[in-house]
Each structure stands twice: as C-alpha cells, then as structure tokens.
JSON list of N, CA and C in Angstrom, two decimals:
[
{"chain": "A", "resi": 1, "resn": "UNK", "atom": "N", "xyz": [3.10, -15.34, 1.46]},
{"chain": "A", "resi": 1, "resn": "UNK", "atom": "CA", "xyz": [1.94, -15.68, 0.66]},
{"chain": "A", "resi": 1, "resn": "UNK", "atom": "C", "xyz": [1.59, -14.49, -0.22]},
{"chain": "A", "resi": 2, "resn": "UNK", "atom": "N", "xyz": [1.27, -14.61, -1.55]},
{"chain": "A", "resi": 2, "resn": "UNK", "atom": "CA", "xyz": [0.64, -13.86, -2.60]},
{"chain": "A", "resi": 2, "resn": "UNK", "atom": "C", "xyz": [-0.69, -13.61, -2.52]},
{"chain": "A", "resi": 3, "resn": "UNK", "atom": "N", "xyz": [-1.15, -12.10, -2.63]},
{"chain": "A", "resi": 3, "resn": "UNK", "atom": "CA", "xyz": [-2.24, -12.14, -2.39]},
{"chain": "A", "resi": 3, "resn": "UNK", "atom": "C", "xyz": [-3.37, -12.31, -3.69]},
{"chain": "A", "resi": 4, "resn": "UNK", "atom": "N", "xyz": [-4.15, -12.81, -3.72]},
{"chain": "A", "resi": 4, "resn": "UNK", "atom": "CA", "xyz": [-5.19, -12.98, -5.27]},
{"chain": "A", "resi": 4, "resn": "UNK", "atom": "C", "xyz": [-5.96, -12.22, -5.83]},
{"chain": "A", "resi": 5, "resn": "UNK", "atom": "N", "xyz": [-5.91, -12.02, -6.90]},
{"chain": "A", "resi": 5, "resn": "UNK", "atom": "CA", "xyz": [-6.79, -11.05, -7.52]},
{"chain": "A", "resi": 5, "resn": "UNK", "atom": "C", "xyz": [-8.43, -11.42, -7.65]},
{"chain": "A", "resi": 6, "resn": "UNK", "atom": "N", "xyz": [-9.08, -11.32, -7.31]},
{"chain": "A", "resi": 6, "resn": "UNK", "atom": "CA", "xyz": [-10.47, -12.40, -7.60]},
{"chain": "A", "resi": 6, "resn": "UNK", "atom": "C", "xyz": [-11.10, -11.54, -8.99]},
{"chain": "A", "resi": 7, "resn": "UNK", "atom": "N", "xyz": [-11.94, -12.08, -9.72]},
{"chain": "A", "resi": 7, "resn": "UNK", "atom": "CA", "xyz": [-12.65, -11.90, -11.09]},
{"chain": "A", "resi": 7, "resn": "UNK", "atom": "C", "xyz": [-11.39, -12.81, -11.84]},
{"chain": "A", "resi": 8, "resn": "UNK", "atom": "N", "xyz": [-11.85, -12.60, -13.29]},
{"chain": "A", "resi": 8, "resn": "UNK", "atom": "CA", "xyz": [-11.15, -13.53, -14.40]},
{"chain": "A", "resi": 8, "resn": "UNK", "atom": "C", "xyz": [-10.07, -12.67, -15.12]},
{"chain": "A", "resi": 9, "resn": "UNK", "atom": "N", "xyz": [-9.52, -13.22, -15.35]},
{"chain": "A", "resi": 9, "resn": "UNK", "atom": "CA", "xyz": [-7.99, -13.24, -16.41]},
{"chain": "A", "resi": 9, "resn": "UNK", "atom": "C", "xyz": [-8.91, -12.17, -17.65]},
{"chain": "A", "resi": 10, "resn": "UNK", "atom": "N", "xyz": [-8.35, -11.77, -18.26]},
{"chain": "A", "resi": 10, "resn": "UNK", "atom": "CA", "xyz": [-9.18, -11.27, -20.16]},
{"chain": "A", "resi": 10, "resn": "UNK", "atom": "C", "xyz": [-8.23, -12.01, -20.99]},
{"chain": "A", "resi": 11, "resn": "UNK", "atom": "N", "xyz": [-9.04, -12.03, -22.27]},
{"chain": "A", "resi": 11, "resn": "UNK", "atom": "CA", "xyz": [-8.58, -12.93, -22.76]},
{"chain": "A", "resi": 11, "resn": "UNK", "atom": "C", "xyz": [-7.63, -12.49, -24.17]},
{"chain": "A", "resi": 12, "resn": "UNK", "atom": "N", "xyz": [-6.89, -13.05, -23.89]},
{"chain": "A", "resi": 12, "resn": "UNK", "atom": "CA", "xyz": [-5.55, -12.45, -24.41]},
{"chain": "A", "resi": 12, "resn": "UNK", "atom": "C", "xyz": [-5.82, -12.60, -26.00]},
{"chain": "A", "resi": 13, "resn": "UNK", "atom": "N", "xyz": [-6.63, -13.46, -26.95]},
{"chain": "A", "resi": 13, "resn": "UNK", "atom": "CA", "xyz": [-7.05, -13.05, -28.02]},
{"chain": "A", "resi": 13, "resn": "UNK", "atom": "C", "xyz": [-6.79, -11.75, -28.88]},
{"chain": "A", "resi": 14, "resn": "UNK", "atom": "N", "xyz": [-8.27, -11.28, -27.82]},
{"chain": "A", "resi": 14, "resn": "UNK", "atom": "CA", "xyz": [-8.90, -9.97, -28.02]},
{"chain": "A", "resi": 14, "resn": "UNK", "atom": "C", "xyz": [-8.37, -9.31, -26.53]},
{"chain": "A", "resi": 15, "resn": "UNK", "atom": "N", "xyz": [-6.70, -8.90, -26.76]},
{"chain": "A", "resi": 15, "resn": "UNK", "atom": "CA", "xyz": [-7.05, -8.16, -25.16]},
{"chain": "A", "resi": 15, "resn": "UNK", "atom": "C", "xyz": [-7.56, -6.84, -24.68]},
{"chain": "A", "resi": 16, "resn": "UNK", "atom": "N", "xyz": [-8.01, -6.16, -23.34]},
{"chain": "A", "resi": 16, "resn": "UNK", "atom": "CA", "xyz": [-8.67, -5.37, -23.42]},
{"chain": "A", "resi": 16, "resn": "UNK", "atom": "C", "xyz": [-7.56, -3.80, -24.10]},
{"chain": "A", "resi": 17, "resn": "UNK", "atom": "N", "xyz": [-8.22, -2.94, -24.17]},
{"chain": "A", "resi": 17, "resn": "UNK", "atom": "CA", "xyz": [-7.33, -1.55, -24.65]},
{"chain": "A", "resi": 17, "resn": "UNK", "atom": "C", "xyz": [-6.50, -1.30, -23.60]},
{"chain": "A", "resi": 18, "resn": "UNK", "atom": "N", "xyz": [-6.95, -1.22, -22.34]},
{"chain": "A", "resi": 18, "resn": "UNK", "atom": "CA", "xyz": [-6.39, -0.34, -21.44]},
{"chain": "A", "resi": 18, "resn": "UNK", "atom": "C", "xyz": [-5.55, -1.60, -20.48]},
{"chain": "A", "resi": 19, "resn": "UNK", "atom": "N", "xyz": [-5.49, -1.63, -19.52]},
{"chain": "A", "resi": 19, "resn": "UNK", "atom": "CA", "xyz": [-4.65, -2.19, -17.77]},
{"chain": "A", "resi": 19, "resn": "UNK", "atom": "C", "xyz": [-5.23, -3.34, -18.24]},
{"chain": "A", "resi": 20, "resn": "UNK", "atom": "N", "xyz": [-4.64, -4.38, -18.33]},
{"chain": "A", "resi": 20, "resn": "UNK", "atom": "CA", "xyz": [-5.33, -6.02, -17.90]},
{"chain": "A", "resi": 20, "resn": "UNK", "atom": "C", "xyz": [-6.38, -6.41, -16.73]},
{"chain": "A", "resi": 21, "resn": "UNK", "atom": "N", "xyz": [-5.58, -5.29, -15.84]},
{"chain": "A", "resi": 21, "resn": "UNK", "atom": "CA", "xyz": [-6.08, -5.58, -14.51]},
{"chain": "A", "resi": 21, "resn": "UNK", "atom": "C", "xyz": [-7.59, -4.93, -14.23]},
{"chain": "A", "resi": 22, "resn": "UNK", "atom": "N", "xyz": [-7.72, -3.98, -14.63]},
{"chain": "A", "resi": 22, "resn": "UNK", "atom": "CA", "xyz": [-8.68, -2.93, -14.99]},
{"chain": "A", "resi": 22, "resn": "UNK", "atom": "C", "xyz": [-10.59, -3.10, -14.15]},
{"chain": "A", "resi": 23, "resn": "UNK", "atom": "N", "xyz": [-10.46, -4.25, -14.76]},
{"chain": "A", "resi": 23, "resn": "UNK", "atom": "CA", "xyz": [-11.44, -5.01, -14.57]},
{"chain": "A", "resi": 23, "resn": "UNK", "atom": "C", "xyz": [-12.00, -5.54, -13.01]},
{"chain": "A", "resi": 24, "resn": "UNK", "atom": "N", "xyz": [-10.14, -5.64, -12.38]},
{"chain": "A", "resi": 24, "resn": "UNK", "atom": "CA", "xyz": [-10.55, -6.52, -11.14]},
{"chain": "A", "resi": 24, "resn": "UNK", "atom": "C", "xyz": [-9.82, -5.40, -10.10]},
{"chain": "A", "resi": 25, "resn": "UNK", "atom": "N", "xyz": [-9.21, -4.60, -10.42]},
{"chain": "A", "resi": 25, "resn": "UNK", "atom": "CA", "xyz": [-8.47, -3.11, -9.28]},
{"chain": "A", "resi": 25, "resn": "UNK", "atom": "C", "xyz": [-9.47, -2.46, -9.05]},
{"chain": "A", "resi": 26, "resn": "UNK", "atom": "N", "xyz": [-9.81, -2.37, -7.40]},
{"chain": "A", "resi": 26, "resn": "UNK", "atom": "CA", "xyz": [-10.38, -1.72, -6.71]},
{"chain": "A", "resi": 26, "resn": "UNK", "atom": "C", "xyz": [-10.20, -0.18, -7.02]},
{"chain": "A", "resi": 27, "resn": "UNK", "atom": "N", "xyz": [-8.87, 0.08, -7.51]},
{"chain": "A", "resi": 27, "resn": "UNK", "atom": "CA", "xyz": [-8.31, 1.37, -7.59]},
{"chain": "A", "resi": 27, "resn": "UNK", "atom": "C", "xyz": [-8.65, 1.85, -8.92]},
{"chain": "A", "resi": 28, "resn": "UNK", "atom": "N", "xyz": [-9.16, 1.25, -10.13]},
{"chain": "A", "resi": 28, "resn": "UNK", "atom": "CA", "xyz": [-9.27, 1.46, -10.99]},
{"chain": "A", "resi": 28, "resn": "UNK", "atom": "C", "xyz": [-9.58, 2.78, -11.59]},
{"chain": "A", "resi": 29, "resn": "UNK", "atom": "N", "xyz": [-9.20, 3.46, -12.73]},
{"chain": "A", "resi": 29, "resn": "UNK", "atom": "CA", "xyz": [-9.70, 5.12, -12.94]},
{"chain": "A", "resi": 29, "resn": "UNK", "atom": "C", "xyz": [-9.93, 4.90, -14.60]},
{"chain": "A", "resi": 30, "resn": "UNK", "atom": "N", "xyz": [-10.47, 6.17, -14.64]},
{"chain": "A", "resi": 30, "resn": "UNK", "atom": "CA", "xyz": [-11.10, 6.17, -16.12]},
{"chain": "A", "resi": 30, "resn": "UNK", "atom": "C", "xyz": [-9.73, 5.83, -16.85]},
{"chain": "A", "resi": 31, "resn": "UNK", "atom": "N", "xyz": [-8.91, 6.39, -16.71]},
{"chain": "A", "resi": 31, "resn": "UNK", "atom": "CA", "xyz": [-7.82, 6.27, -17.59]},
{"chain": "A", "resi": 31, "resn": "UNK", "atom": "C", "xyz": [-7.27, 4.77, -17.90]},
{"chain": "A", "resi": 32, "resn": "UNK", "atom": "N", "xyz": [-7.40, 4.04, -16.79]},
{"chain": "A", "resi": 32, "resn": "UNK", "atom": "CA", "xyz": [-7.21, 2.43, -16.91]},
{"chain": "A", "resi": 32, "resn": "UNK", "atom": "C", "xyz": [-8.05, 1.85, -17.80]},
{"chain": "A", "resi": 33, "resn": "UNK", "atom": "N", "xyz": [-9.46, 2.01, -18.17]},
{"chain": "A", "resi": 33, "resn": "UNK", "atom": "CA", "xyz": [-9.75, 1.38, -19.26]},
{"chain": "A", "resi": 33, "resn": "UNK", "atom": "C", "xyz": [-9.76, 1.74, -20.36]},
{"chain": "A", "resi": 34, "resn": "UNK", "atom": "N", "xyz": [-9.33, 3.01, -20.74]},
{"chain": "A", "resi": 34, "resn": "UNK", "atom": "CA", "xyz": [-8.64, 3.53, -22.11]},
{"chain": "A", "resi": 34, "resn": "UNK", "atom": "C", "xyz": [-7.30, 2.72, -22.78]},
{"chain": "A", "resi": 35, "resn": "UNK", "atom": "N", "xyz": [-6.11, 3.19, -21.63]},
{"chain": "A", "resi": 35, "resn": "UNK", "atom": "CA", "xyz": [-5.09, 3.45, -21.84]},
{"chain": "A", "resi": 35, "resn": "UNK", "atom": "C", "xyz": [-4.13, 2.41, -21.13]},
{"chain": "A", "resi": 36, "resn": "UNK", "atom": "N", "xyz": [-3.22, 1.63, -22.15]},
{"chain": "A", "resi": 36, "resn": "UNK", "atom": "CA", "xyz": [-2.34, 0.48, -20.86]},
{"chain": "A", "resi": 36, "resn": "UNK", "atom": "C", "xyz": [-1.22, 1.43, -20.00]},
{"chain": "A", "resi": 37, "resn": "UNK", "atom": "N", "xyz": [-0.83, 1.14, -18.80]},
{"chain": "A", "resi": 37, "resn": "UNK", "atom": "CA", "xyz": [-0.38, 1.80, -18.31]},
{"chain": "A", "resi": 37, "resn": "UNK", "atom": "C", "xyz": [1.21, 1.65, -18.84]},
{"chain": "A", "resi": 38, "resn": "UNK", "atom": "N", "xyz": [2.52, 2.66, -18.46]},
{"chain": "A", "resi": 38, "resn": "UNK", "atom": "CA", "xyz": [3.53, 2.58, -18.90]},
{"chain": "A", "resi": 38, "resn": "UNK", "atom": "C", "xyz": [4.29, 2.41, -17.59]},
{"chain": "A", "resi": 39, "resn": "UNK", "atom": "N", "xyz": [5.16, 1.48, -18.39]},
{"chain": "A", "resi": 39, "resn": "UNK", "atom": "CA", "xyz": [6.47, 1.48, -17.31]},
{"chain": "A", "resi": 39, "resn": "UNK", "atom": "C", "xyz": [7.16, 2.13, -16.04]},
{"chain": "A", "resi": 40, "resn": "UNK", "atom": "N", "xyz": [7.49, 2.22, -14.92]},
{"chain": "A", "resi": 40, "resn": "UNK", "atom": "CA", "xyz": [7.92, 3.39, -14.45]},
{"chain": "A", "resi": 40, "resn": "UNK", "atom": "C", "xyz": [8.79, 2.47, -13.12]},
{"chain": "A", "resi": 41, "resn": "UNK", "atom": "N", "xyz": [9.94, 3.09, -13.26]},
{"chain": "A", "resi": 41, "resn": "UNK", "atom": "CA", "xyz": [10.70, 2.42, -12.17]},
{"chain": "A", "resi": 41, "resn": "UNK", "atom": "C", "xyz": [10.95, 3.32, -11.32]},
{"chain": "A", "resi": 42, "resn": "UNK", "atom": "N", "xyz": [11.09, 2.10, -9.86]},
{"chain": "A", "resi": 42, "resn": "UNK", "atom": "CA", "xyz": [10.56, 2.38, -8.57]},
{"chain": "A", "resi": 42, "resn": "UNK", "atom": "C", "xyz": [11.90, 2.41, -8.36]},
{"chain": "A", "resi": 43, "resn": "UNK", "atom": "N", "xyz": [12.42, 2.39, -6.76]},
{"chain": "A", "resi": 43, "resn": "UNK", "atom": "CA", "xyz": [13.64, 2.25, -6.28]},
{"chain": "A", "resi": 43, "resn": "UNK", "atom": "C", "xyz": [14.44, 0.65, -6.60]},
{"chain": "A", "resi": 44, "resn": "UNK", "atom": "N", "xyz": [15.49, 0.87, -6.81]},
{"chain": "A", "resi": 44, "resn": "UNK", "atom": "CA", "xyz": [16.31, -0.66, -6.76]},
{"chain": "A", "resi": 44, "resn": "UNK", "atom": "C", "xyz": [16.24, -1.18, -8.26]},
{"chain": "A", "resi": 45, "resn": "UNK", "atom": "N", "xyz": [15.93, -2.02, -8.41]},
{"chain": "A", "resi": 45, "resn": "UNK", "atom": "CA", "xyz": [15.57, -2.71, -9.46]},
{"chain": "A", "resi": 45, "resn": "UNK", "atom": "C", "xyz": [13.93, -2.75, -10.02]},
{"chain": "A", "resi": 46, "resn": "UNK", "atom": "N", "xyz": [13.52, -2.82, -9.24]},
{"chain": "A", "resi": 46, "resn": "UNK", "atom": "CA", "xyz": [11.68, -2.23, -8.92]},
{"chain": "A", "resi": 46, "resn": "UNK", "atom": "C", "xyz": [10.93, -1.75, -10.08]},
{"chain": "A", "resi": 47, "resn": "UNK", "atom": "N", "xyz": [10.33, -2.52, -10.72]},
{"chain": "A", "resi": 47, "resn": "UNK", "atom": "CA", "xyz": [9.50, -1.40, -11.73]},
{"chain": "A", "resi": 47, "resn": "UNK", "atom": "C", "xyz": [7.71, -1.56, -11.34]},
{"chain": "A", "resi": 48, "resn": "UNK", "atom": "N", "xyz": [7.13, -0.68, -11.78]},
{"chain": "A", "resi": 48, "resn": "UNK", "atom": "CA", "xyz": [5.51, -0.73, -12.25]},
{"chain": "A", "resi": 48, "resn": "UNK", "atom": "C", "xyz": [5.09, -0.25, -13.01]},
{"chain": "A", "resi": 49, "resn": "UNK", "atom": "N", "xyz": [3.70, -0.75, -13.49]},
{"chain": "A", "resi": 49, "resn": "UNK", "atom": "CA", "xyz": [3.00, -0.45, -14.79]},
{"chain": "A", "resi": 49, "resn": "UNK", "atom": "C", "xyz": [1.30, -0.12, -14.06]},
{"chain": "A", "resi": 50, "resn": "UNK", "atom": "N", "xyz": [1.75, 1.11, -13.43]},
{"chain": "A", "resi": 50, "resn": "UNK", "atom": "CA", "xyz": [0.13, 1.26, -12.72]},
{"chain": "A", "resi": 50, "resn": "UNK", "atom": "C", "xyz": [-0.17, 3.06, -13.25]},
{"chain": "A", "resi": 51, "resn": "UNK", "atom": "N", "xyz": [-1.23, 3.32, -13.42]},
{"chain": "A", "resi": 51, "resn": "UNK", "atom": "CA", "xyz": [-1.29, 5.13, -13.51]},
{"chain": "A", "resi": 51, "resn": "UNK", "atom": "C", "xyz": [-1.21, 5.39, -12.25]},
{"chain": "A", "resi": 52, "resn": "UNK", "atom": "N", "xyz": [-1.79, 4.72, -11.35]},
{"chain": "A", "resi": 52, "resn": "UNK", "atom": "CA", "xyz": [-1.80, 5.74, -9.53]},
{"chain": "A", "resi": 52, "resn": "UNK", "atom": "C", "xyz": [-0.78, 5.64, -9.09]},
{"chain": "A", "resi": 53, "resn": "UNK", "atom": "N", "xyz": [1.00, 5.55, -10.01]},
{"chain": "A", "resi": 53, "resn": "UNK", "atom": "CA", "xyz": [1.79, 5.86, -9.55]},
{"chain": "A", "resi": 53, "resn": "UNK", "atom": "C", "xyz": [2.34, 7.48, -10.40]},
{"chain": "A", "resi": 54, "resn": "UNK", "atom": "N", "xyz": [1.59, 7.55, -11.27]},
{"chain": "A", "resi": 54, "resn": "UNK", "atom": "CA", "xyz": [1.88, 8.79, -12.29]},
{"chain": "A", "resi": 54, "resn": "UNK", "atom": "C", "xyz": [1.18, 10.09, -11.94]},
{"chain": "A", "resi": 55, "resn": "UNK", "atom": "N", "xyz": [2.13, 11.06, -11.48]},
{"chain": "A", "resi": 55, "resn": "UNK", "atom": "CA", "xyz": [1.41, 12.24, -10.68]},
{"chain": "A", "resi": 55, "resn": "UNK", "atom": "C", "xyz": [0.81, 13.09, -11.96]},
{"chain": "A", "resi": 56, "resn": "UNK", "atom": "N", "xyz": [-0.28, 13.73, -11.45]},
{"chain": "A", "resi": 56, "resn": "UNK", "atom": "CA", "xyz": [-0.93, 14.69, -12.44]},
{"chain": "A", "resi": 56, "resn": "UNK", "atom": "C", "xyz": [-2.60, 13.90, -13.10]},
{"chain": "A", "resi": 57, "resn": "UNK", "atom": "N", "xyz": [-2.32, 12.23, -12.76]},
{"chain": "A", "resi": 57, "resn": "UNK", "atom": "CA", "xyz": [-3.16, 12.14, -13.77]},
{"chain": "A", "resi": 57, "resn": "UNK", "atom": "C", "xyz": [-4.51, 12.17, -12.92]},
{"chain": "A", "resi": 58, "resn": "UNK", "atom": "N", "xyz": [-5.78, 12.40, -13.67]},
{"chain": "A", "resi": 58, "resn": "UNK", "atom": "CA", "xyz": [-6.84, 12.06, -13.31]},
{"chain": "A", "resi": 58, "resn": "UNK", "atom": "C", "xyz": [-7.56, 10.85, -12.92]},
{"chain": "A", "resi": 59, "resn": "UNK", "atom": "N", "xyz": [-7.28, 11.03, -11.22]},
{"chain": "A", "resi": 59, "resn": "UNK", "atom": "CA", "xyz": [-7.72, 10.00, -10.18]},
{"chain": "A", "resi": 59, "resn": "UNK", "atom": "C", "xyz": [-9.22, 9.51, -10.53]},
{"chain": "A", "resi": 60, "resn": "UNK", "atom": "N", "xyz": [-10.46, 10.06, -11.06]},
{"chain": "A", "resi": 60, "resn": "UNK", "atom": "CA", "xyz": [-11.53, 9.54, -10.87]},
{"chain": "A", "resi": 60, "resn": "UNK", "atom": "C", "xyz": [-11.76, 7.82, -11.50]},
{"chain": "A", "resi": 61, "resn": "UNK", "atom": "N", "xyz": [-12.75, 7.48, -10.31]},
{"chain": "A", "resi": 61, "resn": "UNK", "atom": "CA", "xyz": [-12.67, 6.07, -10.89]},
{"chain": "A", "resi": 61, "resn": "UNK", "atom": "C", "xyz": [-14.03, 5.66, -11.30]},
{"chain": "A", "resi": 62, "resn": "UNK", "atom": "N", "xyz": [-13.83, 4.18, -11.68]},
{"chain": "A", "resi": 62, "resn": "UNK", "atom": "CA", "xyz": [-15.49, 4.17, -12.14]},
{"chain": "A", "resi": 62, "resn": "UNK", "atom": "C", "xyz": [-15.86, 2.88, -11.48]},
{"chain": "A", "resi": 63, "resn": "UNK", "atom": "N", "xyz": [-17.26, 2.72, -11.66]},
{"chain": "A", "resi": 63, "resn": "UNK", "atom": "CA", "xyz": [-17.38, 1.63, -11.32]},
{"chain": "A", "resi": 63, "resn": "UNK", "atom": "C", "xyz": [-18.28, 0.76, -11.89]},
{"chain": "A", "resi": 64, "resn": "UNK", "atom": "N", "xyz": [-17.62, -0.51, -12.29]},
{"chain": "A", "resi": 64, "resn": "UNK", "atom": "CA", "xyz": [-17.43, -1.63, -13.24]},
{"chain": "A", "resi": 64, "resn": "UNK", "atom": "C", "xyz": [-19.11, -2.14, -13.61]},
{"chain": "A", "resi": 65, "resn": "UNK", "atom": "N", "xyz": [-19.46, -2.45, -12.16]},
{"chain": "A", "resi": 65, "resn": "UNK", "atom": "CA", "xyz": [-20.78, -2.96, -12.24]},
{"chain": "A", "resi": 65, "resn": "UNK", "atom": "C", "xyz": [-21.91, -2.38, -12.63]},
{"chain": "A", "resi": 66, "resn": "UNK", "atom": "N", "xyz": [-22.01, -1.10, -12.20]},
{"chain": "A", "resi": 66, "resn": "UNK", "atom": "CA", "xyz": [-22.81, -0.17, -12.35]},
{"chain": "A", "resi": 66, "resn": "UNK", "atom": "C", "xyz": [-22.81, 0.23, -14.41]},
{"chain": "A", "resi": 67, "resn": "UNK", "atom": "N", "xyz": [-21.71, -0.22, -14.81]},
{"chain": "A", "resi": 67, "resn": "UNK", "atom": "CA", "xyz": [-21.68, 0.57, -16.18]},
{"chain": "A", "resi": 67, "resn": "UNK", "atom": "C", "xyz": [-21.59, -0.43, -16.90]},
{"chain": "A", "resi": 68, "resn": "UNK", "atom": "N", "xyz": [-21.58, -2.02, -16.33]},
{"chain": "A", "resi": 68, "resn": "UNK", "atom": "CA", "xyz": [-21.48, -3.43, -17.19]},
{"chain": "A", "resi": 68, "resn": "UNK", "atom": "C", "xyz": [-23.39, -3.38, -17.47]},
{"chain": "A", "resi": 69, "resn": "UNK", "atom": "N", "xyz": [-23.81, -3.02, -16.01]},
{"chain": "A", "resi": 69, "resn": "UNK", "atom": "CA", "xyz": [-25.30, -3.22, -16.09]},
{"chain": "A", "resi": 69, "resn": "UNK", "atom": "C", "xyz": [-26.17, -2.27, -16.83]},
{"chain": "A", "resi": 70, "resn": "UNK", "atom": "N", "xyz": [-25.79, -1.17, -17.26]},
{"chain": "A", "resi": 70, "resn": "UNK", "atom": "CA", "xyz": [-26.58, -0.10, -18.23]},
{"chain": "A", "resi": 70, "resn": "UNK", "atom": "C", "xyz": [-26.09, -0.77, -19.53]},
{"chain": "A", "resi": 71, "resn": "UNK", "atom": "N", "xyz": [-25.19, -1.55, -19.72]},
{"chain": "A", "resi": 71, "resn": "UNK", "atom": "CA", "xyz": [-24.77, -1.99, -21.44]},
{"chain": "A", "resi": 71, "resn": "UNK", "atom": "C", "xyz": [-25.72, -3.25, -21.08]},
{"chain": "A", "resi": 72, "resn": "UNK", "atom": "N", "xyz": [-25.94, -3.77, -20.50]},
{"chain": "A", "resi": 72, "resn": "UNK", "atom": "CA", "xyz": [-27.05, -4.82, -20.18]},
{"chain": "A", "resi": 72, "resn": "UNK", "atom": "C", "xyz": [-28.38, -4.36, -21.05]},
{"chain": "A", "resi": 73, "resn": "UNK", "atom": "N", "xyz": [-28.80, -3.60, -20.61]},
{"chain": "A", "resi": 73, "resn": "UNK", "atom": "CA", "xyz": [-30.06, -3.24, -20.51]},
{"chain": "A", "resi": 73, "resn": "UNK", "atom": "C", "xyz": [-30.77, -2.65, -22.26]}
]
C-alpha cells in the first residue's frame, strides 16, 4: 500500500516556484519554497528530487500555517 499525501495537489497553471510538494512535507525547509529541488540518484536505478537528500544545505524549516495566517491578516 502507498502511503498519501493529505492537503491539495497546486495547480499546475500557475505552478508553485519551489518543491510541488512543499506545501504538504512535514520535512519541508526554507529552501523548498524558493527553489525546485534537483535530481539526484540514489543506488540502482533510484532517483530523487528532495533537498534533505543534499548535504550542506540549510535544514531550517518553516511552518506553513503559521505564515499562511500572518498573509491573512
């Protein structure tokens, strides 16, 4: 079984700058909503497109709700 991402898709229109995912990764970091992530292959055939597999970069993360609700206001 696959596990689900919960929140919504973005909409491919207008898509966002940075990670697609961005929005709904727990793991999320500043750099994810800047920047799309790049390619990087894993063992085997294996690839990913995540920064928290890219050493060096800056781990801090943010959080979504807290900074959706000050553009609220």
């Amino acid at each position: 079984v696959l596990p689900t991402i919960s929140g919504m898709v973005p909409g491919m229109i207008k898509p966002p700058a940075g990670c697609a995912f961005c929005n709904r990764c727990p793991c999320a970091m500043h750099i994810c909503k800047e920047h799309q992530p790049i390619e990087m292959k894993l063992e085997g055939k294996h690839c990913v497109s995540c920064w928290l597999q890219l050493e060096g970069v800056d781990r801090s993360g943010i959080d979504f709700l807290q900074e959706e609700a000050k553009n609220e206001k």
